[in-house]
mmCIF file of C-alpha atoms in Angstrom:
data_model
loop_
_atom_site.group_PDB
_atom_site.id
_atom_site.type_symbol
_atom_site.label_atom_id
_atom_site.label_comp_id
_atom_site.label_asym_id
_atom_site.label_seq_id
_atom_site.Cartn_x
_atom_site.Cartn_y
_atom_site.Cartn_z
ATOM 1 C CA MET A 28 74.940 112.441 108.724
ATOM 2 C CA ASN A 29 77.899 114.286 107.165
ATOM 3 C CA ASP A 30 81.077 112.264 106.768
ATOM 4 C CA LEU A 31 84.126 114.547 106.572
ATOM 5 C CA LEU A 32 86.245 111.696 105.216
ATOM 6 C CA LEU A 33 84.088 111.503 102.101
ATOM 7 C CA GLU A 34 83.639 115.226 101.553
ATOM 8 C CA PRO A 35 85.396 116.862 98.580
ATOM 9 C CA TYR A 36 88.473 119.000 99.109
ATOM 10 C CA VAL A 37 89.681 121.887 96.933
ATOM 11 C CA PHE A 38 93.278 123.145 96.969
ATOM 12 C CA SER A 39 93.968 126.844 96.508
ATOM 13 C CA ASN A 40 95.273 126.205 92.973
ATOM 14 C CA GLY A 41 91.904 124.741 91.973
ATOM 15 C CA THR A 42 92.770 121.026 92.151
ATOM 16 C CA VAL A 43 89.648 119.191 93.315
ATOM 17 C CA LEU A 44 89.651 115.961 95.319
ATOM 18 C CA ARG A 45 86.437 113.935 95.524
ATOM 19 C CA ASN A 46 87.204 112.961 99.143
ATOM 20 C CA ARG A 47 89.866 113.361 101.848
ATOM 21 C CA ILE A 48 91.438 109.906 101.389
ATOM 22 C CA VAL A 49 94.995 109.960 100.056
ATOM 23 C CA MET A 50 96.846 106.898 98.803
ATOM 24 C CA ALA A 51 100.096 107.149 100.762
ATOM 25 C CA PRO A 52 103.424 106.812 98.930
ATOM 26 C CA MET A 53 104.647 103.231 99.175
ATOM 27 C CA THR A 54 107.922 101.847 97.887
ATOM 28 C CA THR A 55 107.305 98.666 95.889
ATOM 29 C CA TRP A 56 110.830 97.454 94.959
ATOM 30 C CA SER A 57 109.474 96.514 91.545
ATOM 31 C CA SER A 58 111.074 98.485 88.724
ATOM 32 C CA ASN A 59 112.432 96.831 85.624
ATOM 33 C CA PRO A 60 116.225 96.254 85.493
ATOM 34 C CA ASP A 61 116.576 99.457 83.454
ATOM 35 C CA GLN A 62 114.825 101.479 86.219
ATOM 36 C CA THR A 63 111.628 101.946 84.246
ATOM 37 C CA VAL A 64 108.243 101.315 85.860
ATOM 38 C CA SER A 65 107.235 97.656 85.583
ATOM 39 C CA ASP A 66 103.896 96.197 84.552
ATOM 40 C CA GLU A 67 103.629 94.795 88.097
ATOM 41 C CA GLU A 68 103.748 98.284 89.559
ATOM 42 C CA LEU A 69 101.254 99.631 87.033
ATOM 43 C CA SER A 70 98.815 96.859 87.974
ATOM 44 C CA TYR A 71 99.392 97.597 91.668
ATOM 45 C CA TYR A 72 98.291 101.211 91.161
ATOM 46 C CA ARG A 73 95.346 100.470 88.888
ATOM 47 C CA GLU A 74 93.982 98.081 91.508
ATOM 48 C CA ARG A 75 94.208 100.592 94.375
ATOM 49 C CA VAL A 76 93.405 104.040 93.005
ATOM 50 C CA GLN A 77 89.699 103.441 92.491
ATOM 51 C CA GLY A 78 87.810 105.821 94.746
ATOM 52 C CA VAL A 79 90.658 107.648 96.523
ATOM 53 C CA GLY A 80 90.797 111.423 96.480
ATOM 54 C CA LEU A 81 94.513 111.797 95.721
ATOM 55 C CA VAL A 82 97.320 109.419 94.725
ATOM 56 C CA LEU A 83 100.918 109.828 95.905
ATOM 57 C CA THR A 84 103.427 107.567 94.153
ATOM 58 C CA GLY A 85 106.437 105.942 95.723
ATOM 59 C CA CYS A 86 109.659 107.932 95.569
ATOM 60 C CA THR A 87 111.910 108.311 92.544
ATOM 61 C CA GLN A 88 115.473 109.678 92.514
ATOM 62 C CA VAL A 89 116.354 113.000 90.898
ATOM 63 C CA GLN A 90 120.024 112.055 90.434
ATOM 64 C CA ALA A 91 121.693 108.761 89.580
ATOM 65 C CA ASN A 92 123.487 108.766 92.937
ATOM 66 C CA GLY A 93 120.246 109.243 94.878
ATOM 67 C CA VAL A 94 118.848 105.690 94.707
ATOM 68 C CA GLY A 95 117.372 104.761 98.071
ATOM 69 C CA PHE A 96 115.917 101.310 97.416
ATOM 70 C CA THR A 97 116.655 98.322 95.250
ATOM 71 C CA ASP A 98 114.493 98.153 92.107
ATOM 72 C CA GLU A 99 113.479 101.815 92.361
ATOM 73 C CA PHE A 100 112.070 103.511 89.262
ATOM 74 C CA ALA A 101 114.004 106.535 88.017
ATOM 75 C CA SER A 102 113.266 110.122 87.030
ATOM 76 C CA HIS A 103 116.771 111.583 86.726
ATOM 77 C CA ASP A 104 116.936 111.667 82.915
ATOM 78 C CA ASP A 105 114.603 112.477 80.038
ATOM 79 C CA GLN A 106 114.862 108.866 78.872
ATOM 80 C CA PHE A 107 112.538 107.990 81.771
ATOM 81 C CA ILE A 108 109.678 110.283 80.695
ATOM 82 C CA PRO A 109 107.835 107.496 78.783
ATOM 83 C CA SER A 110 108.088 105.303 81.878
ATOM 84 C CA LEU A 111 106.812 108.105 84.095
ATOM 85 C CA ARG A 112 103.979 108.729 81.643
ATOM 86 C CA LYS A 113 102.834 105.119 82.024
ATOM 87 C CA LEU A 114 102.885 105.513 85.801
ATOM 88 C CA ALA A 115 100.915 108.749 85.631
ATOM 89 C CA GLN A 116 98.267 107.097 83.483
ATOM 90 C CA ALA A 117 97.973 104.136 85.859
ATOM 91 C CA ALA A 118 97.911 106.330 88.966
ATOM 92 C CA LYS A 119 95.186 108.524 87.444
ATOM 93 C CA SER A 120 93.154 105.609 86.091
ATOM 94 C CA GLY A 121 90.734 105.786 89.012
ATOM 95 C CA GLY A 122 89.850 109.407 88.332
ATOM 96 C CA ALA A 123 91.929 111.046 91.085
ATOM 97 C CA PRO A 124 94.835 113.467 90.622
ATOM 98 C CA ALA A 125 98.274 111.856 90.931
ATOM 99 C CA VAL A 126 101.412 113.328 92.491
ATOM 100 C CA LEU A 127 104.957 112.061 91.835
ATOM 101 C CA GLN A 128 107.141 111.878 94.939
ATOM 102 C CA ILE A 129 110.724 112.936 94.148
ATOM 103 C CA PHE A 130 113.800 112.655 96.332
ATOM 104 C CA HIS A 131 117.510 112.099 96.718
ATOM 105 C CA ALA A 132 118.409 109.423 99.262
ATOM 106 C CA GLY A 133 121.534 111.243 100.478
ATOM 107 C CA ASN A 134 123.492 109.213 103.019
ATOM 108 C CA LYS A 135 120.826 106.484 102.909
ATOM 109 C CA ALA A 136 121.475 105.691 99.241
ATOM 110 C CA VAL A 137 122.278 102.115 98.244
ATOM 111 C CA PRO A 138 126.077 101.982 97.704
ATOM 112 C CA SER A 139 125.889 99.087 95.259
ATOM 113 C CA LEU A 140 123.435 100.962 93.011
ATOM 114 C CA ILE A 141 125.059 104.380 92.728
ATOM 115 C CA PRO A 142 128.106 105.564 90.732
ATOM 116 C CA GLU A 143 131.326 104.368 92.377
ATOM 117 C CA GLY A 144 129.332 103.484 95.495
ATOM 118 C CA GLU A 145 129.919 107.004 96.788
ATOM 119 C CA LEU A 146 127.374 108.328 99.285
ATOM 120 C CA VAL A 147 126.868 112.092 99.274
ATOM 121 C CA SER A 148 125.276 114.171 101.988
ATOM 122 C CA ALA A 149 125.468 117.524 103.730
ATOM 123 C CA SER A 150 128.622 116.454 105.565
ATOM 124 C CA ALA A 151 131.338 113.823 105.482
ATOM 125 C CA MET A 152 130.523 111.394 108.270
ATOM 126 C CA ALA A 153 129.434 107.851 109.000
ATOM 127 C CA ALA A 154 126.157 107.018 107.309
ATOM 128 C CA PRO A 155 123.345 105.554 109.427
ATOM 129 C CA LYS A 156 123.067 101.797 109.607
ATOM 130 C CA GLY A 157 120.313 100.338 107.450
ATOM 131 C CA PRO A 158 119.385 97.450 105.183
ATOM 132 C CA PHE A 159 121.984 98.524 102.604
ATOM 133 C CA ASN A 160 124.677 99.873 104.913
ATOM 134 C CA ASN A 161 126.339 98.093 107.823
ATOM 135 C CA GLY A 162 127.469 101.375 109.301
ATOM 136 C CA GLU A 163 130.976 101.162 107.841
ATOM 137 C CA VAL A 164 130.240 103.382 104.842
ATOM 138 C CA ALA A 165 130.692 107.138 105.177
ATOM 139 C CA SER A 166 129.227 109.929 103.095
ATOM 140 C CA ARG A 167 131.139 112.627 101.254
ATOM 141 C CA ALA A 168 130.113 116.244 101.711
ATOM 142 C CA LEU A 169 128.633 117.869 98.638
ATOM 143 C CA ASP A 170 130.548 120.940 97.550
ATOM 144 C CA PRO A 171 128.640 124.201 96.895
ATOM 145 C CA ASP A 172 128.468 123.644 93.118
ATOM 146 C CA GLU A 173 127.152 120.117 93.637
ATOM 147 C CA ILE A 174 124.496 121.429 96.018
ATOM 148 C CA LEU A 175 123.299 123.833 93.339
ATOM 149 C CA ALA A 176 123.259 120.944 90.846
ATOM 150 C CA VAL A 177 121.049 118.850 93.126
ATOM 151 C CA ILE A 178 118.644 121.756 93.532
ATOM 152 C CA HIS A 179 118.551 122.169 89.750
ATOM 153 C CA ASP A 180 117.889 118.463 89.295
ATOM 154 C CA PHE A 181 114.885 118.569 91.611
ATOM 155 C CA GLY A 182 113.553 121.146 89.181
ATOM 156 C CA GLU A 183 114.375 118.956 86.204
ATOM 157 C CA ALA A 184 112.547 115.993 87.735
ATOM 158 C CA THR A 185 109.579 118.305 88.250
ATOM 159 C CA ARG A 186 109.666 119.260 84.576
ATOM 160 C CA ARG A 187 109.584 115.581 83.671
ATOM 161 C CA ALA A 188 106.630 115.016 85.997
ATOM 162 C CA ILE A 189 104.764 117.827 84.237
ATOM 163 C CA GLU A 190 105.580 116.413 80.803
ATOM 164 C CA ALA A 191 104.581 112.913 81.915
ATOM 165 C CA GLY A 192 101.104 114.068 82.917
ATOM 166 C CA PHE A 193 101.238 114.114 86.709
ATOM 167 C CA ASP A 194 99.191 116.623 88.680
ATOM 168 C CA GLY A 195 101.938 117.547 91.109
ATOM 169 C CA VAL A 196 105.161 116.579 92.835
ATOM 170 C CA GLU A 197 105.874 115.893 96.477
ATOM 171 C CA LEU A 198 109.349 116.678 97.792
ATOM 172 C CA HIS A 199 110.476 113.908 100.105
ATOM 173 C CA GLY A 200 112.055 115.836 102.941
ATOM 174 C CA ALA A 201 111.538 113.023 105.445
ATOM 175 C CA HIS A 202 112.975 109.672 106.581
ATOM 176 C CA GLY A 203 116.605 110.782 106.767
ATOM 177 C CA PHE A 204 117.070 111.368 103.044
ATOM 178 C CA LEU A 205 119.139 114.218 101.567
ATOM 179 C CA ILE A 206 116.753 117.101 102.234
ATOM 180 C CA GLN A 207 116.525 116.035 105.862
ATOM 181 C CA ASN A 208 120.316 115.496 105.980
ATOM 182 C CA PHE A 209 120.689 119.245 105.491
ATOM 183 C CA LEU A 210 118.077 120.140 108.111
ATOM 184 C CA SER A 211 119.505 117.731 110.682
ATOM 185 C CA PRO A 212 121.954 119.182 113.247
ATOM 186 C CA LEU A 213 123.491 115.703 113.477
ATOM 187 C CA PHE A 214 124.135 115.069 109.788
ATOM 188 C CA ASN A 215 124.788 118.674 108.781
ATOM 189 C CA GLN A 216 128.107 119.694 110.349
ATOM 190 C CA ARG A 217 128.898 122.340 107.733
ATOM 191 C CA SER A 218 130.284 125.756 108.603
ATOM 192 C CA ASP A 219 129.456 127.497 105.309
ATOM 193 C CA GLU A 220 126.204 129.078 104.174
ATOM 194 C CA TRP A 221 124.560 125.633 103.966
ATOM 195 C CA GLY A 222 124.990 124.660 107.609
ATOM 196 C CA GLY A 223 125.606 125.670 111.174
ATOM 197 C CA SER A 224 122.667 127.698 112.430
ATOM 198 C CA LEU A 225 119.098 126.493 112.043
ATOM 199 C CA GLU A 226 118.532 129.190 109.431
ATOM 200 C CA ALA A 227 121.496 127.909 107.409
ATOM 201 C CA ARG A 228 120.400 124.277 107.777
ATOM 202 C CA MET A 229 116.992 125.262 106.409
ATOM 203 C CA ARG A 230 118.514 126.842 103.321
ATOM 204 C CA PHE A 231 118.766 123.670 101.224
ATOM 205 C CA PRO A 232 115.138 122.543 101.659
ATOM 206 C CA LEU A 233 113.944 126.093 101.064
ATOM 207 C CA GLU A 234 116.017 126.448 97.898
ATOM 208 C CA VAL A 235 114.707 123.131 96.580
ATOM 209 C CA VAL A 236 111.131 124.309 97.140
ATOM 210 C CA ARG A 237 111.860 127.647 95.452
ATOM 211 C CA GLU A 238 113.393 125.975 92.409
ATOM 212 C CA VAL A 239 110.547 123.518 92.022
ATOM 213 C CA ARG A 240 107.995 126.325 92.329
ATOM 214 C CA ARG A 241 109.931 128.283 89.674
ATOM 215 C CA VAL A 242 109.793 125.327 87.284
ATOM 216 C CA ILE A 243 106.081 124.801 87.945
ATOM 217 C CA SER A 244 105.357 128.467 87.242
ATOM 218 C CA LEU A 245 107.369 128.289 84.035
ATOM 219 C CA ARG A 246 106.320 124.894 82.699
ATOM 220 C CA ALA A 247 102.918 123.864 84.017
ATOM 221 C CA GLN A 248 99.954 124.910 81.903
ATOM 222 C CA ARG A 249 97.431 123.401 84.311
ATOM 223 C CA PRO A 250 96.980 123.294 88.099
ATOM 224 C CA PHE A 251 100.017 121.473 89.473
ATOM 225 C CA LEU A 252 100.474 120.720 93.164
ATOM 226 C CA LEU A 253 103.670 121.144 95.173
ATOM 227 C CA GLY A 254 103.772 119.210 98.434
ATOM 228 C CA TYR A 255 106.475 118.694 101.033
ATOM 229 C CA ARG A 256 106.860 115.579 103.177
ATOM 230 C CA ILE A 257 108.532 116.023 106.530
ATOM 231 C CA SER A 258 109.613 113.833 109.416
ATOM 232 C CA PRO A 259 109.415 115.592 112.787
ATOM 233 C CA GLU A 260 112.435 113.868 114.313
ATOM 234 C CA GLU A 261 115.208 111.347 113.924
ATOM 235 C CA PRO A 262 116.887 109.104 116.499
ATOM 236 C CA GLY A 263 120.224 109.891 118.096
ATOM 237 C CA ASP A 264 121.790 112.437 120.403
ATOM 238 C CA GLY A 265 122.032 115.816 118.762
ATOM 239 C CA ALA A 266 119.729 114.743 115.935
ATOM 240 C CA LEU A 267 116.686 116.438 114.455
ATOM 241 C CA ARG A 268 113.911 117.216 116.912
ATOM 242 C CA VAL A 269 110.395 118.483 116.388
ATOM 243 C CA GLY A 270 111.240 122.097 117.258
ATOM 244 C CA ASP A 271 113.527 122.464 114.235
ATOM 245 C CA ALA A 272 110.987 120.715 112.008
ATOM 246 C CA LEU A 273 108.268 123.116 113.133
ATOM 247 C CA ALA A 274 110.550 126.080 112.521
ATOM 248 C CA LEU A 275 111.008 124.893 108.936
ATOM 249 C CA VAL A 276 107.239 124.511 108.615
ATOM 250 C CA ASP A 277 106.758 128.132 109.666
ATOM 251 C CA THR A 278 109.219 129.352 107.053
ATOM 252 C CA LEU A 279 107.781 127.148 104.316
ATOM 253 C CA ILE A 280 104.326 128.528 105.015
ATOM 254 C CA GLU A 281 105.542 132.124 105.183
ATOM 255 C CA GLU A 282 107.215 131.832 101.780
ATOM 256 C CA GLY A 283 103.926 130.658 100.244
ATOM 257 C CA ASN A 284 105.329 128.199 97.705
ATOM 258 C CA LEU A 285 103.654 125.000 98.932
ATOM 259 C CA ASP A 286 100.191 123.650 98.240
ATOM 260 C CA TYR A 287 100.271 121.192 101.140
ATOM 261 C CA LEU A 288 102.388 119.727 103.933
ATOM 262 C CA HIS A 289 102.605 115.966 104.517
ATOM 263 C CA VAL A 290 103.792 114.767 107.936
ATOM 264 C CA SER A 291 105.143 111.218 108.111
ATOM 265 C CA LEU A 292 104.481 109.746 111.563
ATOM 266 C CA TYR A 293 104.763 106.286 113.078
ATOM 267 C CA ASN A 294 101.292 106.764 114.571
ATOM 268 C CA VAL A 295 99.105 109.755 113.716
ATOM 269 C CA LEU A 296 96.675 109.318 116.579
ATOM 270 C CA ALA A 297 99.034 108.362 119.403
ATOM 271 C CA GLY A 298 102.638 109.150 118.474
ATOM 272 C CA LYS A 299 104.466 111.686 120.646
ATOM 273 C CA PRO A 300 107.806 113.483 120.274
ATOM 274 C CA LEU A 301 110.902 111.682 121.544
ATOM 275 C CA ASP A 302 111.406 114.212 124.330
ATOM 276 C CA ALA A 303 107.721 114.697 125.126
ATOM 277 C CA ASP A 304 106.907 115.984 128.597
ATOM 278 C CA ASP A 305 103.153 116.304 128.156
ATOM 279 C CA GLU A 306 100.229 114.486 126.532
ATOM 280 C CA GLN A 307 100.227 116.378 123.233
ATOM 281 C CA THR A 308 100.807 114.162 120.206
ATOM 282 C CA THR A 309 103.176 115.050 117.384
ATOM 283 C CA ALA A 310 100.232 115.403 115.008
ATOM 284 C CA GLU A 311 98.595 117.861 117.389
ATOM 285 C CA LEU A 312 101.794 119.917 117.497
ATOM 286 C CA PHE A 313 101.781 120.196 113.708
ATOM 287 C CA ILE A 314 98.060 120.949 113.539
ATOM 288 C CA GLU A 315 98.513 123.691 116.141
ATOM 289 C CA ARG A 316 101.560 125.209 114.439
ATOM 290 C CA VAL A 317 100.100 125.103 110.926
ATOM 291 C CA GLY A 318 96.911 126.644 112.274
ATOM 292 C CA GLY A 319 94.963 126.246 109.056
ATOM 293 C CA ARG A 320 97.494 128.263 107.052
ATOM 294 C CA LEU A 321 98.229 125.330 104.716
ATOM 295 C CA PRO A 322 96.483 122.036 103.895
ATOM 296 C CA LEU A 323 97.928 119.382 106.207
ATOM 297 C CA MET A 324 97.927 115.624 105.731
ATOM 298 C CA ALA A 325 99.567 112.886 107.773
ATOM 299 C CA ALA A 326 100.347 109.201 107.387
ATOM 300 C CA GLY A 327 100.932 106.577 110.045
ATOM 301 C CA GLU A 328 98.732 103.707 111.223
ATOM 302 C CA LEU A 329 95.480 105.063 109.798
ATOM 303 C CA ARG A 330 94.331 101.500 109.196
ATOM 304 C CA LEU A 331 90.528 101.916 109.200
ATOM 305 C CA PRO A 332 88.077 104.629 108.152
ATOM 306 C CA ARG A 333 87.355 105.404 111.802
ATOM 307 C CA ASP A 334 91.073 106.138 112.321
ATOM 308 C CA ALA A 335 91.107 108.491 109.351
ATOM 309 C CA ARG A 336 87.925 110.206 110.544
ATOM 310 C CA THR A 337 89.412 110.745 113.987
ATOM 311 C CA ALA A 338 92.496 112.300 112.397
ATOM 312 C CA LEU A 339 90.369 114.661 110.307
ATOM 313 C CA ASP A 340 88.192 115.570 113.280
ATOM 314 C CA GLY A 341 91.406 116.460 115.103
ATOM 315 C CA GLY A 342 92.325 119.065 112.504
ATOM 316 C CA LEU A 343 94.008 117.348 109.549
ATOM 317 C CA SER A 344 92.849 118.335 106.071
ATOM 318 C CA LEU A 345 93.570 114.956 104.471
ATOM 319 C CA ALA A 346 94.286 111.417 105.699
ATOM 320 C CA ALA A 347 96.981 109.318 103.991
ATOM 321 C CA VAL A 348 96.300 105.569 103.956
ATOM 322 C CA GLY A 349 99.178 103.252 103.097
ATOM 323 C CA ARG A 350 99.060 99.760 104.519
ATOM 324 C CA GLY A 351 95.250 99.709 104.459
ATOM 325 C CA LEU A 352 95.163 100.073 100.676
ATOM 326 C CA VAL A 353 97.927 97.529 100.180
ATOM 327 C CA LEU A 354 95.998 94.903 102.126
ATOM 328 C CA ASP A 355 92.575 95.818 100.792
ATOM 329 C CA PRO A 356 92.275 97.562 97.407
ATOM 330 C CA GLN A 357 88.542 97.980 98.145
ATOM 331 C CA TRP A 358 89.261 100.034 101.280
ATOM 332 C CA VAL A 359 87.554 103.155 99.943
ATOM 333 C CA GLU A 360 84.604 101.267 98.479
ATOM 334 C CA LYS A 361 83.965 99.624 101.847
ATOM 335 C CA ALA A 362 84.331 102.944 103.669
ATOM 336 C CA VAL A 363 81.743 104.537 101.396
ATOM 337 C CA ALA A 364 79.370 101.605 101.906
ATOM 338 C CA ALA A 365 79.817 101.715 105.710
ATOM 339 C CA ARG A 366 81.321 98.207 105.625
ATOM 340 C CA GLU A 367 84.315 98.877 107.821
ATOM 341 C CA GLY A 368 83.998 95.452 109.377
ATOM 342 C CA ASP A 369 84.742 93.888 105.992
ATOM 343 C CA ILE A 370 88.040 95.705 105.499
ATOM 344 C CA VAL A 371 91.053 93.402 105.455
ATOM 345 C CA THR A 372 93.501 94.509 108.163
ATOM 346 C CA ALA A 373 96.059 91.695 108.162
ATOM 347 C CA LEU A 374 97.553 89.524 105.487
ATOM 348 C CA ASP A 375 96.489 85.917 105.183
ATOM 349 C CA PRO A 376 99.724 83.899 105.589
ATOM 350 C CA ASP A 377 98.618 81.739 102.670
ATOM 351 C CA ALA A 378 97.763 84.702 100.429
ATOM 352 C CA GLU A 379 99.383 84.984 97.036
ATOM 353 C CA ALA A 380 100.813 88.171 95.586
ATOM 354 C CA VAL A 381 99.129 87.652 92.221
ATOM 355 C CA GLY A 382 95.597 87.724 93.593
ATOM 356 C CA LEU A 383 96.252 90.943 95.511
ATOM 357 C CA LYS A 384 98.173 92.489 92.590
ATOM 358 C CA ILE A 385 101.085 93.167 94.927
ATOM 359 C CA PRO A 386 104.483 93.241 93.174
ATOM 360 C CA ALA A 387 106.489 90.140 94.053
ATOM 361 C CA LYS A 388 109.352 91.956 95.785
ATOM 362 C CA LEU A 389 106.999 94.119 97.846
ATOM 363 C CA PHE A 390 105.159 90.952 98.793
ATOM 364 C CA GLY A 391 108.432 89.456 99.964
ATOM 365 C CA VAL A 392 109.095 92.480 102.191
ATOM 366 C CA ILE A 393 105.585 92.230 103.595
ATOM 367 C CA ARG A 394 105.919 88.530 104.347
ATOM 368 C CA SER A 395 109.115 89.180 106.310
ATOM 369 C CA ASN A 396 107.387 91.753 108.543
ATOM 370 C CA PRO A 397 105.201 90.261 111.314
ATOM 371 C CA GLY A 398 103.128 93.423 111.668
ATOM 372 C CA TRP A 399 101.210 92.556 108.495
ATOM 373 C CA PHE A 400 99.859 89.239 109.800
ATOM 374 C CA PRO A 401 97.002 88.318 112.162
ATOM 375 C CA ALA A 402 97.928 87.514 115.783
ATOM 376 C CA ARG A 403 101.342 89.093 115.183
ATOM 377 C CA SER A 404 100.226 92.606 114.360
ATOM 378 C CA VAL A 405 102.063 95.357 116.236
ATOM 379 C CA ALA A 406 102.088 99.112 116.005
ATOM 380 C CA THR A 407 105.033 99.714 113.694
ATOM 381 C CA PRO A 408 105.849 102.400 111.121
ATOM 382 C CA GLU A 409 104.527 101.852 107.622
ATOM 383 C CA ALA A 410 107.128 99.267 106.583
ATOM 384 C CA ALA A 411 106.944 100.067 102.903
ATOM 385 C CA CYS A 412 106.127 103.752 103.107
ATOM 386 C CA SER A 413 108.438 105.869 100.999
#
C-alpha cells in the first residue's frame, strides 16, 4: 500500500526530499551569550534530523534590533557565518536538506536585547503584549531609508546562509513579526507607499522576497530554496484576516519567486478562520487558493503520522512536524516501521532534558506548558514554534 507521507518530493529547482515529513522550525532559547549557536542546539538537531525529508531551523534575526527571543542565535553580521556553518552541518547530518529561517521581530522584539531598547515596526503605536512586553512599550515607525535597509539585510542574511552551506532560507512572515507588521491593517497605519491600501501593505513582503531571490540568483551555485511562512490572521479588531493573507499568497505565486509556501496554523486539521461562517478550515482555504500552483506545507498539531497523512490527503504537499519531533526524536523511524503506537506524545514529568537532548532553556519552557504533559494535554499552538 502506497504511503504518501513516505514518498519522495521534488521541488521545481531540483531539490529532492526523501519523504514529505518536514522538521518544523522551533525556537530553542539556547544560543551562547555571544549569539552563536550552542553545542546544546547542535545536539538537539543531530538527534532529530535522522529520517526527515526537510529541516527548517528556528528563526534568526537579520538585524541587531530584530531579536525576538532570549538566547536567539544571530545571522545579522558576517562574524556569525562560522556559527551558522556549524548549524548547517548539524541540521544536514541526517541526510536531508536544511533551510535557515530568517526574520526581524518588528514590534515583538525583546526591548532589553536590542539597541537602546527601541522597537521598530511599520508604524508608531503600542506594541502587542507578550512575554517581553507588558504593553507599555511602543514601536517607532521605520523611515523609508530604514525600510530599504531592512530589505537589504534580508538579502545579506541569505548570502550568509548560502556561504554557511544551507540549502535554502525561509522568510518568517508570520506570528506578528516585522513582515506581518507591514501586511497588517492594524499595525500598518502608514499613508506613504508602504501602507494604506492592501496593495501598499503587501509591498514590503514582496520587496523582501524579490531581494532574497535576487541574492539567490547572484550567489547560489547550487539549488537553493526560498520559502515564505505566513500566518492567516491575528487577533484584534481591524487586524489581519485570512482574506488579506490569501491576497498576498496570490501575488507571491504570480510573481514566481518562491519555491514553497508554509502556513503556520494552530490546528491544521480543525482550525477555522476567526470570522468563519461555514465548515471550511483555514488549511482548506489555503489549499483551494493555492490550487497546486506552489508547493504548500503547514504546521500545527500534526502530532502523529496519521495526522500528517490526513493533511497530505487533504491537499498539502508537505507536513511540518514540530512538537512530535521534540518529544520523540525517533518519530520518523517509528512512522516508517508502522509503530505509531510507540510514538511519545506527552512528556514524562520526571523526564530529564539531557536524555532527550533538549536544550535546558527549551526544556524549561516545555515544563511550564501543561499541553506537553499527559492528562493535561490540550489543543494549543506549537508553544515553541518559531
